[in-house]
Coordinates of C-alpha atoms in Angstrom, one line a residue:
X1 CA 17.0 -24.0 -1.1
X2 CA 13.2 -24.4 -0.6
X3 CA 13.4 -23.0 2.8
X4 CA 15.3 -19.9 1.7
X5 CA 12.8 -19.3 -1.2
X6 CA 9.8 -19.6 1.1
X7 CA 11.4 -17.3 3.7
X8 CA 12.3 -14.8 1.0
X9 CA 8.7 -14.7 -0.2
X10 CA 7.4 -14.3 3.3
X11 CA 9.9 -11.6 4.3
X12 CA 9.2 -9.6 1.2
X13 CA 5.5 -9.6 1.9
X14 CA 5.7 -8.9 5.6
X15 CA 6.7 -6.0 7.9
X16 CA 10.5 -5.7 8.2
X17 CA 10.9 -4.6 11.8
X18 CA 10.0 -6.0 15.2
X19 CA 8.6 -2.6 16.2
X20 CA 5.7 -3.2 13.9
X21 CA 4.8 -6.3 16.0
X22 CA 4.2 -3.6 18.8
X23 CA 5.6 -5.6 21.7
X24 CA 5.6 -2.8 24.2
X25 CA 8.0 -4.4 26.6
X26 CA 10.7 -5.3 24.1
X27 CA 13.5 -2.8 24.9
X28 CA 15.6 -1.6 22.0
X29 CA 18.9 -3.5 22.0
X30 CA 17.6 -6.4 24.1
X31 CA 19.8 -9.5 23.4
X32 CA 16.8 -11.3 21.9
X33 CA 15.5 -8.5 19.8
X34 CA 17.1 -9.5 16.5
X35 CA 15.7 -13.0 16.9
X36 CA 12.2 -11.8 17.6
X37 CA 12.4 -9.4 14.7
X38 CA 12.9 -12.2 12.2
X39 CA 10.2 -14.5 13.7
X40 CA 7.6 -11.8 14.1
X41 CA 7.1 -11.7 10.3
X42 CA 6.6 -15.4 10.0
X43 CA 3.0 -16.8 10.4
X44 CA 2.0 -18.6 13.6
X45 CA 5.3 -19.0 15.3
X46 CA 5.6 -16.1 17.8
X47 CA 2.8 -14.0 19.1
X48 CA 2.4 -11.6 22.0
X49 CA -0.4 -11.1 24.6
X50 CA -3.6 -9.2 24.3
X51 CA -2.1 -6.3 26.2
X52 CA 0.6 -5.9 23.5
X53 CA 3.4 -7.4 25.6
X54 CA 5.9 -10.1 24.8
X55 CA 6.9 -11.0 28.4
X56 CA 10.4 -12.2 27.5
X57 CA 11.1 -13.7 31.0
X58 CA 8.0 -15.7 31.3
X59 CA 8.4 -19.5 30.9
X60 CA 7.2 -21.4 27.9
X61 CA 4.9 -24.4 28.3
X62 CA 5.5 -27.7 26.6
X63 CA 2.4 -27.2 24.4
X64 CA 3.5 -23.6 23.5
X65 CA 7.0 -24.8 22.5
X66 CA 5.6 -27.7 20.5
X67 CA 3.4 -25.3 18.6
X68 CA 6.4 -22.9 18.0
X69 CA 8.6 -25.8 16.8
X70 CA 6.0 -27.5 14.6
X71 CA 5.0 -24.1 13.0
X72 CA 8.6 -23.3 12.3
X73 CA 8.9 -26.7 10.5
X74 CA 5.7 -25.9 8.6
X75 CA 7.5 -23.0 7.0
X76 CA 9.6 -25.6 5.3
X77 CA 7.9 -29.0 4.7
X78 CA 5.0 -29.7 7.1
X79 CA 1.4 -29.2 6.2
X80 CA -1.1 -28.6 9.0
X81 CA -2.5 -31.8 10.4
X82 CA -6.2 -32.8 9.9
X83 CA -6.0 -35.1 12.9
X84 CA -7.9 -33.3 15.6
X85 CA -8.5 -36.4 17.8
X86 CA -6.5 -34.9 20.6
X87 CA -8.1 -31.5 20.5
X88 CA -10.4 -32.5 23.3
X89 CA -7.4 -33.2 25.5
X90 CA -5.6 -29.9 24.9
X91 CA -5.4 -27.1 22.4
X92 CA -1.9 -28.4 21.6
X93 CA -3.0 -31.9 21.0
X94 CA -2.7 -31.8 17.2
X95 CA 0.9 -30.5 17.6
X96 CA 1.7 -33.4 19.9
X97 CA 0.3 -35.8 17.2
X98 CA 2.6 -34.3 14.6
X99 CA 5.6 -34.4 17.0
X100 CA 4.9 -38.1 17.8
X101 CA 4.7 -39.0 14.1
X102 CA 8.3 -37.7 13.5
X103 CA 9.7 -39.1 16.8
X104 CA 10.4 -35.6 18.0
X105 CA 9.6 -36.5 21.7
X106 CA 12.1 -39.4 22.1
X107 CA 15.3 -38.6 24.2
X108 CA 17.2 -41.8 23.7
X109 CA 15.8 -44.9 21.8
X110 CA 17.8 -47.1 24.2
X111 CA 16.5 -45.7 27.4
X112 CA 14.1 -47.7 29.5
X113 CA 12.8 -51.3 29.2
X114 CA 9.4 -50.6 27.6
X115 CA 10.3 -49.7 24.1
X116 CA 10.5 -46.0 22.9
X117 CA 9.3 -43.6 25.6
X118 CA 8.2 -40.0 25.0
X119 CA 9.7 -37.3 27.2
X120 CA 6.2 -36.3 28.3
X121 CA 2.7 -37.5 27.6
X122 CA -0.3 -35.9 25.9
X123 CA -2.3 -34.7 28.9
X124 CA -3.5 -31.3 29.8
X125 CA -1.4 -31.2 32.9
X126 CA 1.7 -32.3 30.9
X127 CA 1.3 -29.8 28.1
X128 CA 0.5 -26.9 30.4
X129 CA 3.7 -27.6 32.4
X130 CA 6.8 -25.4 31.6
X131 CA 9.3 -27.1 29.3
X132 CA 12.8 -27.7 30.6
X133 CA 15.9 -26.9 28.5
X134 CA 16.6 -30.7 28.3
X135 CA 13.2 -31.3 26.8
X136 CA 13.7 -28.4 24.4
X137 CA 17.0 -29.8 23.3
X138 CA 15.4 -33.1 22.5
X139 CA 12.7 -31.7 20.4
X140 CA 15.2 -29.3 18.5
X141 CA 17.7 -32.1 17.8
X142 CA 15.0 -34.5 16.6
X143 CA 13.6 -31.7 14.4
X144 CA 16.9 -31.3 12.8
X145 CA 17.5 -34.9 12.1
X146 CA 14.2 -36.5 11.7
X147 CA 12.2 -33.8 10.0
X148 CA 14.6 -31.2 8.4
X149 CA 17.0 -34.0 7.5
X150 CA 20.1 -32.1 8.8
X151 CA 23.3 -34.2 9.2
X152 CA 24.6 -34.8 12.7
X153 CA 27.8 -33.0 13.6
X154 CA 31.0 -34.6 14.8
X155 CA 31.5 -33.8 18.4
X156 CA 34.9 -33.8 20.2
X157 CA 35.3 -33.7 23.9
X158 CA 32.1 -31.6 24.7
X159 CA 32.8 -32.3 28.3
X160 CA 35.7 -30.0 28.4
X161 CA 33.5 -27.0 27.3
X162 CA 30.0 -27.7 28.9
X163 CA 30.8 -27.2 32.6
X164 CA 28.0 -29.3 33.9
X165 CA 28.4 -32.0 31.4
X166 CA 28.9 -34.6 34.1
X167 CA 25.5 -33.8 35.5
X168 CA 23.6 -34.4 32.2
X169 CA 21.4 -37.4 32.2
X170 CA 22.6 -40.0 29.6
X171 CA 19.2 -39.9 27.9
X172 CA 19.8 -36.2 27.0
X173 CA 23.5 -36.3 26.2
X174 CA 23.1 -36.7 22.4
X175 CA 20.5 -34.0 22.1
X176 CA 22.5 -31.5 24.1
X177 CA 25.8 -32.2 22.2
X178 CA 24.1 -32.1 18.7
X179 CA 22.0 -29.0 19.3
X180 CA 24.8 -27.1 21.0
X181 CA 27.4 -28.4 18.4
X182 CA 25.2 -27.1 15.6
X183 CA 25.1 -23.7 17.2
X184 CA 21.3 -23.7 17.7
X185 CA 21.6 -23.8 21.6
X186 CA 24.1 -22.1 23.8
X187 CA 24.8 -22.4 27.4
X188 CA 25.2 -19.6 30.0
X189 CA 28.2 -17.3 30.6
X190 CA 29.9 -19.9 33.0
X191 CA 29.6 -22.6 30.3
X192 CA 26.8 -24.6 32.0
X193 CA 23.8 -25.8 30.1
X194 CA 21.4 -26.0 33.1
X195 CA 19.0 -28.5 31.5
X196 CA 16.6 -28.7 34.4
X197 CA 15.9 -25.0 34.2
X198 CA 12.8 -23.8 32.4
X199 CA 12.9 -22.2 29.0
X200 CA 12.0 -18.5 28.8
X201 CA 10.1 -16.9 25.9
X202 CA 13.1 -14.9 25.0
X203 CA 15.3 -18.0 24.9
X204 CA 12.7 -19.8 22.9
X205 CA 12.7 -17.0 20.3
X206 CA 16.5 -17.3 19.9
X207 CA 16.3 -21.1 19.6
X208 CA 13.6 -21.2 17.0
X209 CA 15.3 -18.4 14.9
X210 CA 18.6 -20.2 14.9
X211 CA 16.7 -23.5 13.9
X212 CA 15.3 -21.6 10.8
X213 CA 18.2 -19.4 9.9
X214 CA 21.4 -21.5 9.6
X215 CA 23.5 -18.5 9.0
X216 CA 22.9 -17.1 12.5
X217 CA 24.3 -20.2 14.1
X218 CA 27.9 -20.2 15.5
X219 CA 29.4 -23.7 15.6
X220 CA 31.6 -24.1 18.6
X221 CA 35.3 -25.3 18.3
X222 CA 34.5 -28.7 19.7
X223 CA 32.1 -29.6 16.8
X224 CA 32.5 -30.0 13.1
X225 CA 30.3 -30.8 10.1
X226 CA 30.4 -34.2 8.6
X227 CA 32.0 -34.5 5.1
X228 CA 29.5 -33.4 2.4
X229 CA 31.2 -35.1 -0.5
X230 CA 30.3 -38.8 -0.9
X231 CA 33.2 -40.7 -2.1
X232 CA 32.2 -44.2 -3.1
X233 CA 34.4 -47.1 -3.9
X234 CA 33.8 -50.5 -5.3
X235 CA 31.9 -52.8 -2.9
X236 CA 33.7 -55.8 -4.4
X237 CA 35.5 -57.8 -1.7
X238 CA 39.3 -57.3 -1.9
X239 CA 41.1 -60.4 -3.0
X240 CA 42.3 -62.4 0.0
X241 CA 40.5 -60.2 2.5
X242 CA 39.5 -61.9 5.7
X243 CA 37.1 -60.1 8.1
X244 CA 37.7 -60.2 11.9
X245 CA 34.3 -61.9 12.3
X246 CA 35.6 -64.7 9.9
X247 CA 38.9 -64.9 11.8
X248 CA 37.0 -65.4 15.0
X249 CA 35.1 -68.3 13.5
X250 CA 38.3 -69.9 12.4
X251 CA 38.9 -71.5 15.8
X252 CA 38.8 -68.5 18.1
X253 CA 35.1 -68.7 19.3
X254 CA 33.1 -71.5 21.0
X255 CA 29.7 -72.6 20.1
X256 CA 28.4 -70.6 23.1
X257 CA 30.0 -67.4 21.9
X258 CA 33.0 -67.2 24.1
X259 CA 36.3 -66.0 22.5
X260 CA 39.7 -67.3 23.3
X261 CA 42.6 -65.4 24.9
X262 CA 44.2 -64.6 21.5
X263 CA 41.1 -62.9 20.4
X264 CA 40.8 -61.0 23.7
X265 CA 44.5 -59.9 23.4
X266 CA 43.7 -58.5 19.9
X267 CA 40.5 -56.8 21.0
X268 CA 41.5 -55.4 24.3
X269 CA 45.3 -55.7 24.6
X270 CA 44.8 -57.9 27.6
X271 CA 44.0 -61.7 27.5
X272 CA 42.0 -61.4 30.7
X273 CA 39.9 -58.4 29.6
X274 CA 36.3 -59.0 28.2
X275 CA 34.9 -55.6 27.4
X276 CA 35.6 -51.8 27.4
X277 CA 33.9 -50.0 30.3
X278 CA 34.0 -46.4 28.8
X279 CA 35.2 -44.4 25.9
X280 CA 38.3 -43.5 27.9
X281 CA 38.9 -47.2 28.5
X282 CA 38.6 -47.8 24.8
X283 CA 40.7 -44.9 23.6
X284 CA 43.3 -46.0 21.1
X285 CA 41.3 -49.0 20.1
X286 CA 38.4 -47.3 18.3
X287 CA 38.1 -45.6 14.9
X288 CA 35.4 -43.2 13.7
X289 CA 34.6 -44.0 10.0
X290 CA 32.4 -42.3 7.5
X291 CA 30.2 -44.5 5.4
X292 CA 27.9 -43.8 2.4
X293 CA 24.2 -44.3 3.1
X294 CA 20.8 -43.7 1.5
X295 CA 18.3 -41.7 3.4
X296 CA 14.6 -40.8 2.7
X297 CA 12.5 -37.7 3.1
X298 CA 8.9 -37.6 4.2
X299 CA 7.6 -38.0 0.6
X300 CA 9.6 -41.2 0.2
X301 CA 12.3 -39.7 -2.0
X302 CA 15.8 -41.2 -1.5
X303 CA 19.0 -39.4 -1.7
X304 CA 22.7 -40.0 -1.0
X305 CA 24.2 -39.0 2.3
X306 CA 27.0 -40.0 4.7
X307 CA 27.0 -41.1 8.3
X308 CA 29.7 -41.6 10.9
X309 CA 30.0 -44.4 13.5
X310 CA 32.7 -45.6 15.8
X311 CA 33.9 -49.2 15.8
X312 CA 36.9 -51.2 16.8
X313 CA 39.9 -50.7 14.5
X314 CA 40.0 -54.5 13.9
X315 CA 36.6 -54.3 12.1
X316 CA 36.8 -50.7 10.6
X317 CA 37.6 -51.9 7.1
X318 CA 35.0 -54.6 7.0
X319 CA 32.4 -52.3 8.3
X320 CA 33.2 -49.9 5.4
X321 CA 32.9 -52.7 2.9
X322 CA 29.6 -53.9 4.4
X323 CA 28.0 -50.4 4.1
X324 CA 29.4 -49.8 0.7
X325 CA 27.7 -53.1 -0.4
X326 CA 24.4 -51.9 1.2
X327 CA 24.7 -48.5 -0.5
X328 CA 25.5 -50.1 -3.9
X329 CA 22.6 -52.6 -3.8
X330 CA 19.6 -51.6 -6.0
X331 CA 17.3 -51.6 -3.0
X332 CA 18.9 -48.5 -1.7
X333 CA 17.9 -49.4 1.8
X334 CA 17.4 -46.1 3.7
X335 CA 19.0 -45.1 7.1
X336 CA 16.4 -43.3 9.2
X337 CA 17.2 -39.6 9.3
X338 CA 20.6 -40.4 7.8
X339 CA 21.8 -40.9 11.4
X340 CA 20.2 -44.2 12.7
X341 CA 23.3 -46.4 12.6
X342 CA 25.3 -46.8 15.7
X343 CA 28.5 -48.6 16.7
X344 CA 30.4 -48.5 20.0
X345 CA 28.4 -48.0 23.2
X346 CA 29.6 -48.7 26.8
X347 CA 26.3 -49.1 28.7
X348 CA 26.6 -52.9 29.1
X349 CA 29.3 -55.6 28.6
X350 CA 28.1 -56.9 25.2
X351 CA 29.5 -56.5 21.7
X352 CA 28.8 -52.8 21.5
X353 CA 31.3 -52.5 24.4
X354 CA 33.8 -54.4 22.1
X355 CA 33.2 -51.9 19.3
X356 CA 32.1 -54.9 17.3
X357 CA 28.3 -54.4 17.0
X358 CA 26.2 -52.0 14.9
X359 CA 22.5 -51.1 15.3
X360 CA 20.5 -50.1 12.2
X361 CA 17.3 -48.1 12.3
X362 CA 16.5 -48.8 16.0
X363 CA 13.0 -47.3 15.9
X364 CA 11.7 -49.7 13.3
X365 CA 13.8 -52.8 14.1
X366 CA 13.0 -53.6 17.7
X367 CA 14.7 -55.5 20.4
X368 CA 12.2 -57.8 22.0
X369 CA 11.5 -60.9 24.0
X370 CA 9.1 -63.5 22.5
X371 CA 7.3 -66.4 24.1
X372 CA 6.5 -68.9 21.3
X373 CA 4.2 -71.0 23.5
X374 CA 1.9 -68.1 24.3
X375 CA 2.7 -65.7 21.5
X376 CA 3.5 -62.9 24.1
X377 CA 5.8 -60.3 22.8
X378 CA 7.6 -57.7 25.0
X379 CA 9.3 -54.9 23.0
X380 CA 12.2 -53.5 25.0
X381 CA 13.7 -51.1 22.5
X382 CA 12.2 -49.4 19.4
X383 CA 8.6 -49.6 18.2
X384 CA 8.5 -52.9 16.5
X385 CA 9.6 -54.8 13.3
X386 CA 7.5 -55.0 10.1
X387 CA 9.4 -54.9 6.9
X388 CA 7.9 -54.3 3.4
X389 CA 6.9 -57.7 2.0
X390 CA 6.2 -59.4 5.4
X391 CA 2.6 -60.4 6.0
X392 CA 3.2 -61.6 9.5
X393 CA 2.9 -58.8 12.0
X394 CA 3.7 -60.7 15.1
X395 CA 6.7 -58.6 15.8
X396 CA 5.1 -55.3 14.7
X397 CA 4.8 -54.0 18.3
X398 CA 3.1 -50.6 18.2
X399 CA 3.8 -50.2 14.4
X400 CA 0.6 -50.0 12.4
X401 CA 2.1 -50.6 8.9
X402 CA 5.0 -52.0 7.1
X403 CA 8.1 -49.8 7.0
X404 CA 10.9 -49.4 4.5
X405 CA 13.2 -48.8 7.5
X406 CA 12.6 -52.3 8.8
X407 CA 15.2 -55.0 7.8
X408 CA 13.9 -57.9 5.8
X409 CA 14.8 -61.4 6.8
X410 CA 14.3 -63.1 3.4
X411 CA 15.0 -62.2 -0.2
X412 CA 11.3 -61.5 -0.7
X413 CA 11.3 -58.7 1.9
X414 CA 12.6 -55.2 1.4
X415 CA 15.8 -54.6 3.4
X416 CA 17.2 -58.1 2.9
X417 CA 20.3 -56.4 1.3
X418 CA 21.4 -55.4 4.8
X419 CA 21.3 -58.9 6.3
X420 CA 23.1 -60.3 3.2
X421 CA 25.9 -57.7 3.3
X422 CA 26.7 -58.3 7.0
X423 CA 26.5 -62.1 6.4
X424 CA 28.9 -61.9 3.5
X425 CA 31.5 -60.7 5.9
X426 CA 30.7 -63.3 8.7
X427 CA 28.6 -61.0 10.9
X428 CA 25.5 -62.4 12.6
X429 CA 22.0 -60.8 12.9
X430 CA 20.0 -60.6 16.1
X431 CA 16.9 -60.8 14.0
X432 CA 17.4 -64.5 13.7
X433 CA 16.7 -65.0 17.4
X434 CA 19.2 -66.1 20.0
X435 CA 19.3 -66.7 23.8
X436 CA 16.7 -69.4 24.2
X437 CA 16.0 -69.5 27.9
X438 CA 14.7 -72.3 30.3
X439 CA 11.2 -70.7 30.3
X440 CA 11.0 -70.9 26.5
X441 CA 11.5 -67.2 25.7
X442 CA 13.7 -66.1 22.9
X443 CA 15.4 -62.7 22.4
X444 CA 15.2 -61.0 19.0
X445 CA 17.1 -57.9 18.1
X446 CA 16.2 -56.9 14.7
X447 CA 18.4 -53.8 14.7
X448 CA 21.6 -55.6 15.9
X449 CA 24.5 -57.0 14.0
X450 CA 27.7 -58.3 15.6
X451 CA 30.8 -60.3 14.9
X452 CA 29.3 -63.2 16.7
X453 CA 27.5 -65.8 14.4
X454 CA 24.4 -65.5 16.6
X455 CA 24.3 -61.8 16.2
X456 CA 24.1 -61.4 20.0

């Protein structure tokens, strides 16, 4: 509503037609003309060249697109940054700072072995380089979820419609699916996305306009909105209910974490199988569920939302109960962006590949390796871990302050309601540390909960 009111005021006070912007090379009826017409009346987003041209086929640099995207967000909730420390690096340095603060430059939080990596760095050469369609998709998707607080869409078989889907790097899959699924991005006539190609100025105008004007988006048949109505039920444990995690601990799991043949038969339909290798392999065993969550805006205000995650059918009901308990707790622990809770994933052979593990707020609850003897910490995923109420910042990584998105490990720390809810159903937490190795290092995974007692 705030966005529409702001836009209405701007539109009522500004010229109504693109012709008034005097782009001499914009032909009447050009496919991008209607997008440019709406953006031309908004401050600071789109501008032409000194000679009066728009140059629609020219490529857009990374710095230029960051400015366009950030200024588009400034129409809604951003205020211009006073941090000019990167101005000496590049004129777009301040926009890079804002983008980094809202995690707009992260393709996949799980990619790489050195924590969260940005898709490009803040150097003059990097910011002057043309932006690829993949990089643009990442920024747009993150703007939607992390800044504008849009819900993610439910995507069904995008590979059947995006013709070059199999060629998309795994780090960009989510961004492409979500941005296309929301109707902000479109592919080419042959159905391809062509993520390695550079973005043109005409394409950028269309993308930014659809980011701002939801009514101009066309959602494809293979995507649908998440339910908007939040239906809550009692978080009280049903009488006689036994979770799958508790069943495992009733004689079906060893102290080292190995499960018996009966458990493997229930999980995989095969007593000799130990994990699912892909979504296709897991088909028929998984269930996508909707859970109530709290999320938080940039001002710290919390509000109700919903999220979806895919888990094994054996644990679907207990996962619903766990998140209902977290939602009902007076802490109102927030889920980052309303989306940062993930279930099944088939990139390794661990509990995510069972559909029996869940990551919560991956940015602010890191996975890391810790050497107690030397105090050396290597963060392998996320930024760090520093919950409200914790004075010890050993595991803070690159975080500079406590975060309400970090999960507390004691009743005195904010976020302990999450640990308690999972523990009440027999699930373990990787934040307690596991995997002590011969050289003395211990793995901590503060985002990670699983049906194993260790949380591994």
